[in-house]
JSON list of C-alpha atoms in Angstrom, two decimals:
[
{"chain": "A", "resi": 140, "resn": "UNK", "atom": "CA", "xyz": [-0.23, 0.41, 0.12]},
{"chain": "A", "resi": 141, "resn": "UNK", "atom": "CA", "xyz": [0.88, 3.73, -0.76]},
{"chain": "A", "resi": 142, "resn": "UNK", "atom": "CA", "xyz": [0.71, 6.63, 1.41]},
{"chain": "A", "resi": 143, "resn": "UNK", "atom": "CA", "xyz": [0.54, 9.82, 0.98]},
{"chain": "A", "resi": 144, "resn": "UNK", "atom": "CA", "xyz": [2.76, 11.41, 3.48]},
{"chain": "A", "resi": 145, "resn": "UNK", "atom": "CA", "xyz": [5.53, 8.30, 3.13]},
{"chain": "A", "resi": 146, "resn": "UNK", "atom": "CA", "xyz": [9.39, 9.22, 3.90]},
{"chain": "A", "resi": 147, "resn": "UNK", "atom": "CA", "xyz": [12.49, 7.33, 4.51]},
{"chain": "A", "resi": 148, "resn": "UNK", "atom": "CA", "xyz": [13.80, 6.15, 8.27]},
{"chain": "A", "resi": 149, "resn": "UNK", "atom": "CA", "xyz": [16.38, 8.24, 9.18]},
{"chain": "A", "resi": 150, "resn": "UNK", "atom": "CA", "xyz": [18.79, 6.58, 12.44]},
{"chain": "A", "resi": 151, "resn": "UNK", "atom": "CA", "xyz": [16.84, 7.61, 14.72]},
{"chain": "A", "resi": 152, "resn": "UNK", "atom": "CA", "xyz": [13.61, 5.26, 13.55]},
{"chain": "A", "resi": 153, "resn": "UNK", "atom": "CA", "xyz": [16.44, 2.51, 12.85]},
{"chain": "A", "resi": 154, "resn": "UNK", "atom": "CA", "xyz": [17.54, 3.44, 16.65]},
{"chain": "A", "resi": 155, "resn": "UNK", "atom": "CA", "xyz": [13.80, 2.05, 17.80]},
{"chain": "A", "resi": 156, "resn": "UNK", "atom": "CA", "xyz": [13.46, -0.23, 15.25]},
{"chain": "A", "resi": 157, "resn": "UNK", "atom": "CA", "xyz": [16.22, -2.26, 16.47]},
{"chain": "A", "resi": 158, "resn": "UNK", "atom": "CA", "xyz": [14.89, -1.75, 20.49]},
{"chain": "A", "resi": 159, "resn": "UNK", "atom": "CA", "xyz": [11.38, -2.68, 19.53]},
{"chain": "A", "resi": 160, "resn": "UNK", "atom": "CA", "xyz": [13.79, -5.80, 18.16]},
{"chain": "A", "resi": 161, "resn": "UNK", "atom": "CA", "xyz": [15.69, -6.39, 20.78]},
{"chain": "A", "resi": 162, "resn": "UNK", "atom": "CA", "xyz": [13.06, -6.46, 23.57]},
{"chain": "A", "resi": 163, "resn": "UNK", "atom": "CA", "xyz": [10.58, -9.27, 21.70]},
{"chain": "A", "resi": 164, "resn": "UNK", "atom": "CA", "xyz": [13.96, -10.99, 21.23]},
{"chain": "A", "resi": 165, "resn": "UNK", "atom": "CA", "xyz": [14.47, -11.53, 24.63]},
{"chain": "A", "resi": 166, "resn": "UNK", "atom": "CA", "xyz": [11.16, -11.46, 25.91]},
{"chain": "A", "resi": 167, "resn": "UNK", "atom": "CA", "xyz": [9.65, -14.28, 22.91]},
{"chain": "A", "resi": 168, "resn": "UNK", "atom": "CA", "xyz": [8.87, -17.45, 24.40]},
{"chain": "A", "resi": 169, "resn": "UNK", "atom": "CA", "xyz": [8.28, -19.77, 21.62]},
{"chain": "A", "resi": 170, "resn": "UNK", "atom": "CA", "xyz": [10.61, -21.29, 19.61]},
{"chain": "A", "resi": 171, "resn": "UNK", "atom": "CA", "xyz": [9.55, -21.34, 16.65]},
{"chain": "A", "resi": 172, "resn": "UNK", "atom": "CA", "xyz": [7.48, -19.00, 14.65]},
{"chain": "A", "resi": 173, "resn": "UNK", "atom": "CA", "xyz": [4.82, -21.48, 13.91]},
{"chain": "A", "resi": 174, "resn": "UNK", "atom": "CA", "xyz": [4.02, -21.66, 17.86]},
{"chain": "A", "resi": 175, "resn": "UNK", "atom": "CA", "xyz": [1.01, -19.80, 19.89]},
{"chain": "A", "resi": 176, "resn": "UNK", "atom": "CA", "xyz": [3.16, -17.69, 22.68]},
{"chain": "A", "resi": 177, "resn": "UNK", "atom": "CA", "xyz": [2.33, -15.05, 25.21]},
{"chain": "A", "resi": 178, "resn": "UNK", "atom": "CA", "xyz": [4.33, -12.61, 23.90]},
{"chain": "A", "resi": 179, "resn": "UNK", "atom": "CA", "xyz": [5.14, -12.58, 19.30]},
{"chain": "A", "resi": 180, "resn": "UNK", "atom": "CA", "xyz": [5.71, -8.55, 18.94]},
{"chain": "A", "resi": 181, "resn": "UNK", "atom": "CA", "xyz": [7.77, -6.26, 20.73]},
{"chain": "A", "resi": 182, "resn": "UNK", "atom": "CA", "xyz": [6.95, -2.17, 19.42]},
{"chain": "A", "resi": 183, "resn": "UNK", "atom": "CA", "xyz": [9.49, 0.87, 21.13]},
{"chain": "A", "resi": 184, "resn": "UNK", "atom": "CA", "xyz": [7.78, 4.17, 21.03]},
{"chain": "A", "resi": 185, "resn": "UNK", "atom": "CA", "xyz": [9.98, 7.27, 21.05]},
{"chain": "A", "resi": 186, "resn": "UNK", "atom": "CA", "xyz": [8.57, 10.49, 22.79]},
{"chain": "A", "resi": 187, "resn": "UNK", "atom": "CA", "xyz": [8.86, 14.33, 22.52]},
{"chain": "A", "resi": 188, "resn": "UNK", "atom": "CA", "xyz": [11.34, 14.96, 25.23]},
{"chain": "A", "resi": 189, "resn": "UNK", "atom": "CA", "xyz": [14.05, 11.82, 22.96]},
{"chain": "A", "resi": 190, "resn": "UNK", "atom": "CA", "xyz": [12.86, 8.85, 25.51]},
{"chain": "A", "resi": 191, "resn": "UNK", "atom": "CA", "xyz": [12.89, 4.86, 24.18]},
{"chain": "A", "resi": 192, "resn": "UNK", "atom": "CA", "xyz": [10.12, 3.23, 26.21]},
{"chain": "A", "resi": 193, "resn": "UNK", "atom": "CA", "xyz": [9.27, -0.81, 24.49]},
{"chain": "A", "resi": 194, "resn": "UNK", "atom": "CA", "xyz": [6.74, -3.34, 25.62]},
{"chain": "A", "resi": 195, "resn": "UNK", "atom": "CA", "xyz": [5.38, -6.45, 24.28]},
{"chain": "A", "resi": 196, "resn": "UNK", "atom": "CA", "xyz": [2.57, -8.18, 23.77]},
{"chain": "A", "resi": 197, "resn": "UNK", "atom": "CA", "xyz": [0.78, -10.78, 26.17]},
{"chain": "A", "resi": 198, "resn": "UNK", "atom": "CA", "xyz": [-1.60, -12.91, 24.06]},
{"chain": "A", "resi": 199, "resn": "UNK", "atom": "CA", "xyz": [-4.57, -14.29, 25.27]},
{"chain": "A", "resi": 200, "resn": "UNK", "atom": "CA", "xyz": [-7.99, -15.48, 24.93]},
{"chain": "A", "resi": 201, "resn": "UNK", "atom": "CA", "xyz": [-9.92, -12.59, 26.49]},
{"chain": "A", "resi": 202, "resn": "UNK", "atom": "CA", "xyz": [-7.77, -10.09, 23.73]},
{"chain": "A", "resi": 203, "resn": "UNK", "atom": "CA", "xyz": [-5.09, -9.24, 25.13]},
{"chain": "A", "resi": 204, "resn": "UNK", "atom": "CA", "xyz": [-3.22, -5.64, 24.89]},
{"chain": "A", "resi": 205, "resn": "UNK", "atom": "CA", "xyz": [-1.27, -5.42, 21.77]},
{"chain": "A", "resi": 206, "resn": "UNK", "atom": "CA", "xyz": [3.06, -4.53, 22.22]},
{"chain": "A", "resi": 207, "resn": "UNK", "atom": "CA", "xyz": [2.26, -0.44, 21.52]},
{"chain": "A", "resi": 208, "resn": "UNK", "atom": "CA", "xyz": [0.18, -0.33, 23.69]},
{"chain": "A", "resi": 209, "resn": "UNK", "atom": "CA", "xyz": [1.85, -1.35, 26.70]},
{"chain": "A", "resi": 210, "resn": "UNK", "atom": "CA", "xyz": [4.52, 0.55, 25.08]},
{"chain": "A", "resi": 211, "resn": "UNK", "atom": "CA", "xyz": [2.22, 3.37, 25.09]},
{"chain": "A", "resi": 212, "resn": "UNK", "atom": "CA", "xyz": [2.09, 2.13, 28.53]},
{"chain": "A", "resi": 213, "resn": "UNK", "atom": "CA", "xyz": [5.53, 2.57, 29.71]},
{"chain": "A", "resi": 214, "resn": "UNK", "atom": "CA", "xyz": [6.59, 6.27, 28.22]},
{"chain": "A", "resi": 215, "resn": "UNK", "atom": "CA", "xyz": [3.47, 7.20, 30.35]},
{"chain": "A", "resi": 216, "resn": "UNK", "atom": "CA", "xyz": [3.90, 5.22, 33.20]},
{"chain": "A", "resi": 217, "resn": "UNK", "atom": "CA", "xyz": [7.86, 7.15, 32.97]},
{"chain": "A", "resi": 218, "resn": "UNK", "atom": "CA", "xyz": [5.99, 10.39, 32.59]},
{"chain": "A", "resi": 219, "resn": "UNK", "atom": "CA", "xyz": [6.43, 10.70, 28.27]},
{"chain": "A", "resi": 220, "resn": "UNK", "atom": "CA", "xyz": [3.37, 12.66, 27.63]},
{"chain": "A", "resi": 221, "resn": "UNK", "atom": "CA", "xyz": [3.26, 13.05, 23.52]},
{"chain": "A", "resi": 222, "resn": "UNK", "atom": "CA", "xyz": [4.53, 9.87, 21.54]},
{"chain": "A", "resi": 223, "resn": "UNK", "atom": "CA", "xyz": [5.75, 11.10, 18.31]},
{"chain": "A", "resi": 224, "resn": "UNK", "atom": "CA", "xyz": [6.96, 7.90, 16.85]},
{"chain": "A", "resi": 225, "resn": "UNK", "atom": "CA", "xyz": [5.89, 3.99, 17.22]},
{"chain": "A", "resi": 226, "resn": "UNK", "atom": "CA", "xyz": [6.66, 0.97, 15.67]},
{"chain": "A", "resi": 227, "resn": "UNK", "atom": "CA", "xyz": [5.84, -3.03, 16.08]},
{"chain": "A", "resi": 228, "resn": "UNK", "atom": "CA", "xyz": [8.37, -6.41, 15.37]},
{"chain": "A", "resi": 229, "resn": "UNK", "atom": "CA", "xyz": [7.39, -9.40, 14.99]},
{"chain": "A", "resi": 230, "resn": "UNK", "atom": "CA", "xyz": [9.87, -12.18, 16.25]},
{"chain": "A", "resi": 231, "resn": "UNK", "atom": "CA", "xyz": [11.16, -14.82, 14.83]},
{"chain": "A", "resi": 232, "resn": "UNK", "atom": "CA", "xyz": [12.49, -12.39, 12.55]},
{"chain": "A", "resi": 233, "resn": "UNK", "atom": "CA", "xyz": [9.07, -11.74, 11.35]},
{"chain": "A", "resi": 234, "resn": "UNK", "atom": "CA", "xyz": [10.15, -7.81, 10.97]},
{"chain": "A", "resi": 235, "resn": "UNK", "atom": "CA", "xyz": [8.09, -3.63, 11.25]},
{"chain": "A", "resi": 236, "resn": "UNK", "atom": "CA", "xyz": [4.35, -4.85, 11.75]},
{"chain": "A", "resi": 237, "resn": "UNK", "atom": "CA", "xyz": [1.42, -2.39, 10.74]},
{"chain": "A", "resi": 238, "resn": "UNK", "atom": "CA", "xyz": [-0.41, -1.79, 13.71]},
{"chain": "A", "resi": 239, "resn": "UNK", "atom": "CA", "xyz": [-4.03, -3.43, 13.79]},
{"chain": "A", "resi": 240, "resn": "UNK", "atom": "CA", "xyz": [-7.16, -1.55, 13.74]},
{"chain": "A", "resi": 241, "resn": "UNK", "atom": "CA", "xyz": [-7.23, -1.25, 17.64]},
{"chain": "A", "resi": 242, "resn": "UNK", "atom": "CA", "xyz": [-3.97, 0.68, 18.63]},
{"chain": "A", "resi": 243, "resn": "UNK", "atom": "CA", "xyz": [-4.03, 2.78, 15.03]},
{"chain": "A", "resi": 244, "resn": "UNK", "atom": "CA", "xyz": [-7.78, 4.06, 17.01]},
{"chain": "A", "resi": 245, "resn": "UNK", "atom": "CA", "xyz": [-5.77, 4.48, 20.18]},
{"chain": "A", "resi": 246, "resn": "UNK", "atom": "CA", "xyz": [-2.87, 6.42, 18.35]},
{"chain": "A", "resi": 247, "resn": "UNK", "atom": "CA", "xyz": [-5.40, 9.50, 16.32]},
{"chain": "A", "resi": 248, "resn": "UNK", "atom": "CA", "xyz": [-7.11, 9.33, 19.68]},
{"chain": "A", "resi": 249, "resn": "UNK", "atom": "CA", "xyz": [-4.52, 9.98, 22.02]},
{"chain": "A", "resi": 250, "resn": "UNK", "atom": "CA", "xyz": [-1.16, 10.17, 19.95]},
{"chain": "A", "resi": 251, "resn": "UNK", "atom": "CA", "xyz": [-2.39, 12.64, 16.34]},
{"chain": "A", "resi": 252, "resn": "UNK", "atom": "CA", "xyz": [0.74, 13.90, 15.87]},
{"chain": "A", "resi": 253, "resn": "UNK", "atom": "CA", "xyz": [2.24, 10.75, 15.27]},
{"chain": "A", "resi": 254, "resn": "UNK", "atom": "CA", "xyz": [4.40, 9.25, 12.65]},
{"chain": "A", "resi": 255, "resn": "UNK", "atom": "CA", "xyz": [4.44, 4.95, 12.48]},
{"chain": "A", "resi": 256, "resn": "UNK", "atom": "CA", "xyz": [6.97, 2.93, 11.30]},
{"chain": "A", "resi": 257, "resn": "UNK", "atom": "CA", "xyz": [5.70, 0.60, 9.00]},
{"chain": "A", "resi": 258, "resn": "UNK", "atom": "CA", "xyz": [6.47, -1.79, 6.57]},
{"chain": "A", "resi": 259, "resn": "UNK", "atom": "CA", "xyz": [6.89, -0.56, 2.59]},
{"chain": "A", "resi": 260, "resn": "UNK", "atom": "CA", "xyz": [5.65, -2.53, -0.73]},
{"chain": "A", "resi": 261, "resn": "UNK", "atom": "CA", "xyz": [8.76, -4.11, -0.55]},
{"chain": "A", "resi": 262, "resn": "UNK", "atom": "CA", "xyz": [9.58, -5.21, 2.53]},
{"chain": "A", "resi": 263, "resn": "UNK", "atom": "CA", "xyz": [9.39, -5.71, 6.49]},
{"chain": "A", "resi": 264, "resn": "UNK", "atom": "CA", "xyz": [13.49, -4.67, 6.96]},
{"chain": "A", "resi": 265, "resn": "UNK", "atom": "CA", "xyz": [16.05, -2.40, 5.94]},
{"chain": "A", "resi": 266, "resn": "UNK", "atom": "CA", "xyz": [14.94, 0.09, 3.11]},
{"chain": "A", "resi": 267, "resn": "UNK", "atom": "CA", "xyz": [11.82, -1.06, 2.49]},
{"chain": "A", "resi": 268, "resn": "UNK", "atom": "CA", "xyz": [10.16, 0.65, 5.84]},
{"chain": "A", "resi": 269, "resn": "UNK", "atom": "CA", "xyz": [8.80, 3.65, 5.62]},
{"chain": "A", "resi": 270, "resn": "UNK", "atom": "CA", "xyz": [7.51, 5.98, 8.63]},
{"chain": "A", "resi": 271, "resn": "UNK", "atom": "CA", "xyz": [3.69, 7.84, 8.18]},
{"chain": "A", "resi": 272, "resn": "UNK", "atom": "CA", "xyz": [1.86, 9.75, 9.83]},
{"chain": "A", "resi": 273, "resn": "UNK", "atom": "CA", "xyz": [-1.25, 7.81, 11.78]},
{"chain": "A", "resi": 274, "resn": "UNK", "atom": "CA", "xyz": [-3.79, 9.77, 9.25]},
{"chain": "A", "resi": 275, "resn": "UNK", "atom": "CA", "xyz": [-2.48, 8.17, 6.71]},
{"chain": "A", "resi": 276, "resn": "UNK", "atom": "CA", "xyz": [-3.11, 4.41, 8.38]},
{"chain": "A", "resi": 277, "resn": "UNK", "atom": "CA", "xyz": [-6.56, 5.61, 9.79]},
{"chain": "A", "resi": 278, "resn": "UNK", "atom": "CA", "xyz": [-8.02, 8.01, 6.91]},
{"chain": "A", "resi": 279, "resn": "UNK", "atom": "CA", "xyz": [-11.59, 8.74, 8.45]},
{"chain": "A", "resi": 280, "resn": "UNK", "atom": "CA", "xyz": [-11.17, 8.66, 11.65]},
{"chain": "A", "resi": 281, "resn": "UNK", "atom": "CA", "xyz": [-13.78, 8.27, 14.15]},
{"chain": "A", "resi": 282, "resn": "UNK", "atom": "CA", "xyz": [-12.92, 11.59, 17.04]},
{"chain": "A", "resi": 283, "resn": "UNK", "atom": "CA", "xyz": [-14.40, 11.18, 20.46]},
{"chain": "A", "resi": 284, "resn": "UNK", "atom": "CA", "xyz": [-14.18, 14.57, 21.44]},
{"chain": "A", "resi": 285, "resn": "UNK", "atom": "CA", "xyz": [-12.88, 13.10, 24.75]},
{"chain": "A", "resi": 286, "resn": "UNK", "atom": "CA", "xyz": [-9.37, 11.62, 23.24]},
{"chain": "A", "resi": 287, "resn": "UNK", "atom": "CA", "xyz": [-6.92, 14.41, 22.22]},
{"chain": "A", "resi": 288, "resn": "UNK", "atom": "CA", "xyz": [-4.84, 15.00, 25.03]},
{"chain": "A", "resi": 289, "resn": "UNK", "atom": "CA", "xyz": [-4.59, 18.96, 25.63]},
{"chain": "A", "resi": 290, "resn": "UNK", "atom": "CA", "xyz": [-1.09, 18.58, 25.37]},
{"chain": "A", "resi": 291, "resn": "UNK", "atom": "CA", "xyz": [-0.69, 16.37, 22.62]},
{"chain": "A", "resi": 292, "resn": "UNK", "atom": "CA", "xyz": [0.25, 18.40, 18.68]},
{"chain": "A", "resi": 293, "resn": "UNK", "atom": "CA", "xyz": [-2.12, 18.19, 16.00]},
{"chain": "A", "resi": 294, "resn": "UNK", "atom": "CA", "xyz": [-1.32, 16.87, 12.72]}
]
């Protein structure tokens, strides 16, 4: 899929991908990609103060949280209020994953100015990756009046 405002990754973006990769590589609980596991995706976010925060998913039949939501919570718990960039990476070398619909809606609601690192048309790693504004991933998103934090920059 082509996104109108996609751009190549910066060095800071690459560092974020590396953190998400290291996080899931250290925390995955499966030995092969075809196994079900509790922790199969890692995510990392950068906040507007430049700090990086990571998280892993928690798979559960009740709909456990995605890695992106855990990373957002980790950032907030550490005092980060405005997320500027986010990425998710699959275990066992699956590379960068695009966020699910729920994560896209959460990002659009609470961090409308953030960018998301996504796979490019030709692959999930390296030079194929792109950084896109969350609005490109969820055009025409539902907007609740309560959703946007007062200190979040608008896209």
